[in-house]
Short mmCIF file of C-alpha atoms in Angstrom, two decimals:
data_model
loop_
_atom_site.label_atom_id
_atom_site.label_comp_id
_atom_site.label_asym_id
_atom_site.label_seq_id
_atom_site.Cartn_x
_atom_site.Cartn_y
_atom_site.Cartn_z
CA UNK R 507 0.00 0.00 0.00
CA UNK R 508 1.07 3.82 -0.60
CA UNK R 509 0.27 6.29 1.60
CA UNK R 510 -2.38 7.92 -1.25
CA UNK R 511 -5.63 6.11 -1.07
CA UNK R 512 -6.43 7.05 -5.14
CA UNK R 513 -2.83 5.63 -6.31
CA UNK R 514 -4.00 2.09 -4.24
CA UNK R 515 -7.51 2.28 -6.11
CA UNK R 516 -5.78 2.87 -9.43
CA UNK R 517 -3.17 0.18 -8.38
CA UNK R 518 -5.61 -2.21 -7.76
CA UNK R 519 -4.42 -2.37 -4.14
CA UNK R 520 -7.49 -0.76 -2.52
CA UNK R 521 -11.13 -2.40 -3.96
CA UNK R 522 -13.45 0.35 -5.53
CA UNK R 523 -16.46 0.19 -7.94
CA UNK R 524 -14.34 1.05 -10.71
CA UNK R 525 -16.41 1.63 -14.06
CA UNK R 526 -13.20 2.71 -16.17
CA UNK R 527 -9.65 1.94 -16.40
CA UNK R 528 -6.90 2.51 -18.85
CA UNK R 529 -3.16 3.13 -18.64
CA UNK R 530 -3.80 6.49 -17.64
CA UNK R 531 -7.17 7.19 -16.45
CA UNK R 532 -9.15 5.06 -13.73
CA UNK R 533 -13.00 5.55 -12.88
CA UNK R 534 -14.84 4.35 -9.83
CA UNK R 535 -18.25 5.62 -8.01
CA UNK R 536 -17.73 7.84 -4.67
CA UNK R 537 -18.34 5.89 -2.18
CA UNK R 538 -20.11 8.98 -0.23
CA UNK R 539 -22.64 9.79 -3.77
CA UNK R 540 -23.92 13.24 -3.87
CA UNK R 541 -26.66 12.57 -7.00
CA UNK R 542 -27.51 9.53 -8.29
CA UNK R 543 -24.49 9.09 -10.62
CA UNK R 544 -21.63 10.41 -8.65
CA UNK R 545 -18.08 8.58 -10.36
CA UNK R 546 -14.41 10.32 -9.81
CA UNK R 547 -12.40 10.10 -12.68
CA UNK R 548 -8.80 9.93 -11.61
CA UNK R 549 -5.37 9.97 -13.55
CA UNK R 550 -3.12 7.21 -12.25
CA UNK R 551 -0.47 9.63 -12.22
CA UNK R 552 0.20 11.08 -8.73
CA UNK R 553 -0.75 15.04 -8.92
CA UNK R 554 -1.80 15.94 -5.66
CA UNK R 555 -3.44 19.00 -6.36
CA UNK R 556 -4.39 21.49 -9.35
CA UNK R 557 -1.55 23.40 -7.89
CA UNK R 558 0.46 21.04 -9.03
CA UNK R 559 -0.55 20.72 -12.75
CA UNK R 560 1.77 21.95 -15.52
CA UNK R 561 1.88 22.04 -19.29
CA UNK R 562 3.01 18.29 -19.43
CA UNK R 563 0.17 17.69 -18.03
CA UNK R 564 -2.46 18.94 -20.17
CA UNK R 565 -3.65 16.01 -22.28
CA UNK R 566 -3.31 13.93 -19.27
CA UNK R 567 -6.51 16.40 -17.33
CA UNK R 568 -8.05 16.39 -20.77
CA UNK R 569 -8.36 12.96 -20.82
CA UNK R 570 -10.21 12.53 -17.64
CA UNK R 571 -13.10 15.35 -18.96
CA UNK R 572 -13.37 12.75 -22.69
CA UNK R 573 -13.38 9.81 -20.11
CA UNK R 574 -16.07 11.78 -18.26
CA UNK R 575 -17.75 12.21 -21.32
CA UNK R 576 -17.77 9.01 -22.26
CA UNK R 577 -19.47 7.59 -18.75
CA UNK R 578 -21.73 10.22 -19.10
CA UNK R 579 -22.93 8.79 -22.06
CA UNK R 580 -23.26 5.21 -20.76
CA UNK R 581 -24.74 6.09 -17.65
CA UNK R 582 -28.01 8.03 -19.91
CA UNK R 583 -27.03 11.39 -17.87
CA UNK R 584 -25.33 13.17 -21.18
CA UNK R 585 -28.49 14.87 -22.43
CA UNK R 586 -29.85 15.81 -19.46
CA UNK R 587 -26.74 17.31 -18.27
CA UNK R 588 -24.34 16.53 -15.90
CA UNK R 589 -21.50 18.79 -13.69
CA UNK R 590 -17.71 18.21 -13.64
CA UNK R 591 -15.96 19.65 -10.37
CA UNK R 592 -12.20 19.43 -8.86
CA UNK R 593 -11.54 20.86 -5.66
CA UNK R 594 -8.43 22.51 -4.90
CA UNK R 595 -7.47 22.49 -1.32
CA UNK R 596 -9.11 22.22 1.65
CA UNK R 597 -11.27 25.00 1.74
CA UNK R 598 -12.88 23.79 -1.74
CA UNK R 599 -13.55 20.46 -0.29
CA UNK R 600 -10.96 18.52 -1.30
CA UNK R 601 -10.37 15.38 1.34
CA UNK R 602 -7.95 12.98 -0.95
CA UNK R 603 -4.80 14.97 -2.05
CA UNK R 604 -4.48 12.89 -5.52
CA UNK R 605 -6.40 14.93 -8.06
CA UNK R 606 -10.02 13.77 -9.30
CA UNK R 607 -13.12 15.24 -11.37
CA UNK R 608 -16.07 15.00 -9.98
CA UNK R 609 -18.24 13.99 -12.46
CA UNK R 610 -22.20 14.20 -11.11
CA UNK R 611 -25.73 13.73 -12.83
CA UNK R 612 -29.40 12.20 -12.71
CA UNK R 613 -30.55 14.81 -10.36
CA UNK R 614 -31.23 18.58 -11.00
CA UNK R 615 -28.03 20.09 -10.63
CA UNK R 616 -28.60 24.06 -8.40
CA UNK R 617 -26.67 27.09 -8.93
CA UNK R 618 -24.10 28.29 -6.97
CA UNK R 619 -21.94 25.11 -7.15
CA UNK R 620 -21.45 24.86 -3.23
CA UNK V 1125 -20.64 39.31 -34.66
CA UNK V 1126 -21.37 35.86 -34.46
CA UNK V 1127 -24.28 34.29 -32.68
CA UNK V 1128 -22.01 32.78 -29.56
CA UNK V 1129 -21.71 35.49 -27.13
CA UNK V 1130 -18.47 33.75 -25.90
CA UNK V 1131 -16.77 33.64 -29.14
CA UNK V 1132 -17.68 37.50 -29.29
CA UNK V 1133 -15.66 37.91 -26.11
CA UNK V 1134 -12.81 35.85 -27.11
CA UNK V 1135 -12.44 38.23 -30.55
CA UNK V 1136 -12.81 40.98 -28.49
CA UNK V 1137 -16.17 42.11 -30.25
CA UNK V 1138 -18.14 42.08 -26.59
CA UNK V 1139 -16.90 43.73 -23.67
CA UNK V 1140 -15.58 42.00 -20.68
CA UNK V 1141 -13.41 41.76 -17.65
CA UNK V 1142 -10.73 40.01 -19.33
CA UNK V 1143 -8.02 38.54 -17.08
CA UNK V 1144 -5.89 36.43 -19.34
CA UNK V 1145 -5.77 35.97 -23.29
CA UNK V 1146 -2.96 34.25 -25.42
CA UNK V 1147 -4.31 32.06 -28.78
CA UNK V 1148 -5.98 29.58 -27.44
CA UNK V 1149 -7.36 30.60 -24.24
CA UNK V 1150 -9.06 33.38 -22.86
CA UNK V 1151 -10.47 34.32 -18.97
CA UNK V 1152 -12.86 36.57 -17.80
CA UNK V 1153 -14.78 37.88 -14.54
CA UNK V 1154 -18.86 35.92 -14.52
CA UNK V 1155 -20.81 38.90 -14.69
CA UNK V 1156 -23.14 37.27 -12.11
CA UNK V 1157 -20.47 36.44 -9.16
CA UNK V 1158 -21.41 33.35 -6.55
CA UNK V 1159 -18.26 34.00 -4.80
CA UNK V 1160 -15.44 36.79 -4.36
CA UNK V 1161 -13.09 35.05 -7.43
CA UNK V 1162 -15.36 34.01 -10.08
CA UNK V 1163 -14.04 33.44 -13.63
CA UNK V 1164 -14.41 31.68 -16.73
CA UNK V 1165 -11.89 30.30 -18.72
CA UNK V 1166 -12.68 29.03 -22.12
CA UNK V 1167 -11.00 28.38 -25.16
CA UNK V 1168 -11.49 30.56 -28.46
CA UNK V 1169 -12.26 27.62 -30.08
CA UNK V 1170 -15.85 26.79 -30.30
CA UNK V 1171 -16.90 24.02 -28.69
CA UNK V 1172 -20.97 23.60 -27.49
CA UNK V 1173 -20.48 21.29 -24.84
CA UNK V 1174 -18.75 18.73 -23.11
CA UNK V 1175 -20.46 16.29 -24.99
CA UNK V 1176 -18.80 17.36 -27.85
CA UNK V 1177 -15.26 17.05 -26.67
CA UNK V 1178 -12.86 14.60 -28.53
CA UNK V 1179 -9.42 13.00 -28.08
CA UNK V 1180 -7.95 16.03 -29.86
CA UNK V 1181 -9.19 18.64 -27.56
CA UNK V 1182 -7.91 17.31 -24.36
CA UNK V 1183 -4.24 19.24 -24.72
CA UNK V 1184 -6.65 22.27 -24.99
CA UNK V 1185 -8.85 21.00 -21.86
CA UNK V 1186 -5.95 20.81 -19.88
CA UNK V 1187 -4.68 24.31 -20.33
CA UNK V 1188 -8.27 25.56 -19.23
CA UNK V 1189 -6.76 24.32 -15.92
CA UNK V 1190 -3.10 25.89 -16.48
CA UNK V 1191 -4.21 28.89 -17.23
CA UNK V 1192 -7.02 28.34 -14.15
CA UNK V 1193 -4.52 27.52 -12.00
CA UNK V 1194 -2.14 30.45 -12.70
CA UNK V 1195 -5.27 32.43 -12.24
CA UNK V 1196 -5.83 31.57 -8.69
CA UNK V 1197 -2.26 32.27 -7.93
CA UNK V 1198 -2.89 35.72 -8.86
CA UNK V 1199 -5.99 36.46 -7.38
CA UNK V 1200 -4.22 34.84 -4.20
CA UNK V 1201 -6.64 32.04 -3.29
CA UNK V 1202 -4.82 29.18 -4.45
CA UNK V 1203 -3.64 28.29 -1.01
CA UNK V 1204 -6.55 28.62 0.65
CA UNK V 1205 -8.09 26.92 -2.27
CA UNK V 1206 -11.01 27.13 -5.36
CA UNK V 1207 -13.08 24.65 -7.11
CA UNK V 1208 -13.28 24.38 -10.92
CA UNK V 1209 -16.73 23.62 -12.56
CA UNK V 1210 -17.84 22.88 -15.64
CA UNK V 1211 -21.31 22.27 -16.67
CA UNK V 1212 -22.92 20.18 -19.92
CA UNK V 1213 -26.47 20.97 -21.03
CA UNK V 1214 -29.65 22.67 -19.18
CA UNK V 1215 -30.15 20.20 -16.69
CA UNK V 1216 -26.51 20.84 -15.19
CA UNK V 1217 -27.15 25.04 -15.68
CA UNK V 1218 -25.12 25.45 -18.54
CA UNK V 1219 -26.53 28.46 -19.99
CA UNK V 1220 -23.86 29.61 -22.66
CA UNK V 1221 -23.13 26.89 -25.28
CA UNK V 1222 -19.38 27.25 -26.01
CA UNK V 1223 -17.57 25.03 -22.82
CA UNK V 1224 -16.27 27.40 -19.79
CA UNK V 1225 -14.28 26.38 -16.62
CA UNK V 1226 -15.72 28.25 -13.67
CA UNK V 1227 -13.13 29.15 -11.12
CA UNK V 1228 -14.80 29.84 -7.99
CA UNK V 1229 -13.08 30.91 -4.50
CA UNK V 1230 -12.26 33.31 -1.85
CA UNK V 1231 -15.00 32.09 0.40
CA UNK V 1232 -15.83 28.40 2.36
CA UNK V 1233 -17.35 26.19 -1.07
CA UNK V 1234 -20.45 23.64 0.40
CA UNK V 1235 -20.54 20.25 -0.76
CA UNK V 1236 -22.85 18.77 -2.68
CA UNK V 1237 -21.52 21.14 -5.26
CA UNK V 1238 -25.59 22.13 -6.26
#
């Protein structure tokens, strides 16, 4: 086990309801859900924050909004809508420091955003 | 003008509060705040929604959050932290169909995120 609780689920090492995985990108459902689809979409690349993203890392967060997309579409949330989020820091909520987009739907979705 | 007020902003033809602008990217302050640092990042390219994101717009994704990320070192809430939100179709509140990143902080964020 690491000490980062995302790099175990993407290693396998922790068990999660994963819905996705590839060599870079790993999906499983939040095990606290907040709608009724409620998945984090994770790189398996340690980046502890959004702080901590840089240019060479660009494709990489990419990827986890067309991997969003693409659950989206499979769970029948895509045309009624659906909200992407990532926290940054504690006072934005975020409790796992290994960085992961929120990707929530099947529920009217209200405005502010927290 | 064309008939996406968000490509108007990003060739300058509609005022806004324009914090950042290089080719591909531009930022501006949400004329409607929910919180002391609200922006929107989006790229000049025009894309409706995340539904319509491909494999070849993830580089472009990514520096939504580069660019976010620089922004909330300037506005000096990157520390205390922000939350980044984008949101695909009506039933998520996306009211503007070309995709923006909403950077949201200087104040506690709730969870759910709406």
């Amino acid at each position: 086990m690491s000490d980062c609780l995302f790099c175990d689920i993407a290693a396998s090492k922790m068990s999660s309801d994963i819905v996705h995985k590839d060599d870079e990108v790993v999906a499983f459902r939040d095990i606290n859900p907040q709608a009724p689809v409620h998945i984090l979409v994770i790189p398996t690349k340690h980046i502890a924050t959004a702080n901590d993203l840089h240019a060479e890392d660009e494709q990489l967060v990419g990827k986890l909004y067309t991997v969003a997309k693409a659950l989206a579409q499979k769970e029948g949330i895509a045309q009624d809508g659906y909200r992407l989020v990532m926290n940054c820091n504690k006072g934005a909520g975020q409790a796992v420091f290994h960085i992961h987009l929120h990707l929530l739907g099947g529920r009217k979705l209200t405005w502010p955003p927290g």
